[in-house]
């Protein structure tokens, strides 16, 4: 993996909670955060006594490397957010500046926790579609802003393989958003849902509380039956 190719842009615990409609009972479960990158979900949930492991290919880098890439990406993404402002709902996050502050704060929490979290085995370098965890090791797997978002870069087959793998390691899988980078519903979604249905999984679309990118109102929930 090349550092220049990663785009670290991490969300906060509060955003994950809303994105995945996480109840207090969910937060007490054993959780896998898949493609967590520099999100602060792991750091914040761990400090509240939660049980979470994050995987991401970018965890092959050390904290200095990730920090310097985070700073570069911040300078690239913020002007893009100004340009694409009308694609978002500016309510719970009122301005682009506030968004920047939320993201910086989340990524600072991640960086501050990274060395310790790696020692504790909470940040593990790994990539979908192949994970080394045991069958049903987790109660819940969460995948925020990777599957479906990168529909152009990640093939339909890789989406299906990744979801089957997530269902192998977790009793329940939640994925958000279901829109691709162009803001349109992922072209893979209906094929992925049909394939998983045929394989005998329970598959549903569930409305979420989180309102930010226009049209990103639902998560995919997949369970083994
Ligand atoms: C846009 S970031 C989302 C970060 C975090 N989940 C969030 O919502 O704030 C996408 C993440 O997916 C990770 N990623 C890329 N390829 C992956 C793969 N094959 N398996 C798992 N994660 C991957 C990237 O390294 C990056 O950290």
Short mmCIF file of N, CA, C and O in Angstrom, two decimals, residues 5 23 42 54 62 73 79 89 119 126 136 165 173 180 183 188:
data_model
loop_
_atom_site.label_atom_id
_atom_site.label_comp_id
_atom_site.label_asym_id
_atom_site.label_seq_id
_atom_site.Cartn_x
_atom_site.Cartn_y
_atom_site.Cartn_z
N UNK A 5 -1.63 7.07 -1.67
CA UNK A 5 -2.92 6.61 -2.21
C UNK A 5 -4.02 6.51 -1.17
O UNK A 5 -5.16 6.21 -1.51
N UNK A 23 -27.67 1.23 19.56
CA UNK A 23 -28.34 1.37 20.86
C UNK A 23 -27.30 1.12 21.95
O UNK A 23 -26.19 0.63 21.67
N UNK A 42 -13.29 3.61 17.61
CA UNK A 42 -12.60 2.63 18.47
C UNK A 42 -12.08 3.31 19.73
O UNK A 42 -12.33 2.85 20.84
N UNK A 54 -10.69 -2.65 15.22
CA UNK A 54 -10.80 -2.01 13.91
C UNK A 54 -9.81 -2.66 12.97
O UNK A 54 -8.67 -2.92 13.37
N UNK A 62 2.86 3.91 10.36
CA UNK A 62 2.98 4.32 11.75
C UNK A 62 2.24 5.64 11.97
O UNK A 62 1.75 6.26 11.01
N UNK A 73 -4.36 15.42 3.36
CA UNK A 73 -5.71 15.14 2.86
C UNK A 73 -6.70 16.22 3.32
O UNK A 73 -7.58 16.62 2.56
N UNK A 79 -11.38 22.16 0.44
CA UNK A 79 -11.88 22.93 -0.71
C UNK A 79 -12.94 22.16 -1.50
O UNK A 79 -13.90 22.74 -1.98
N UNK A 89 -26.60 18.01 3.79
CA UNK A 89 -27.62 18.68 4.61
C UNK A 89 -26.89 19.30 5.81
O UNK A 89 -26.33 18.57 6.64
N UNK A 119 -0.90 -1.96 20.20
CA UNK A 119 -0.34 -2.89 21.20
C UNK A 119 -1.43 -3.80 21.73
O UNK A 119 -1.22 -4.97 21.99
N UNK A 126 -5.53 -5.19 8.01
CA UNK A 126 -6.21 -6.26 7.27
C UNK A 126 -7.08 -5.60 6.21
O UNK A 126 -7.40 -4.41 6.31
N UNK A 136 -17.94 -16.15 13.57
CA UNK A 136 -18.82 -15.49 14.57
C UNK A 136 -18.04 -14.99 15.79
O UNK A 136 -18.54 -15.01 16.92
N UNK A 165 -17.78 -12.62 3.87
CA UNK A 165 -16.70 -12.74 4.88
C UNK A 165 -17.11 -12.03 6.19
O UNK A 165 -16.88 -12.56 7.27
N UNK A 173 -24.20 -7.67 10.31
CA UNK A 173 -23.33 -6.73 9.59
C UNK A 173 -24.16 -5.51 9.20
O UNK A 173 -25.29 -5.65 8.70
N UNK A 180 -22.74 5.61 -3.99
CA UNK A 180 -21.36 5.64 -4.49
C UNK A 180 -20.83 7.06 -4.38
O UNK A 180 -21.56 7.99 -4.00
N UNK A 183 -22.71 10.13 -5.54
CA UNK A 183 -23.95 10.53 -4.87
C UNK A 183 -25.16 9.73 -5.31
O UNK A 183 -26.26 9.91 -4.79
N UNK A 188 -24.14 -1.65 -7.37
CA UNK A 188 -23.99 -3.03 -6.89
C UNK A 188 -25.08 -3.43 -5.90
O UNK A 188 -25.25 -4.62 -5.62
#
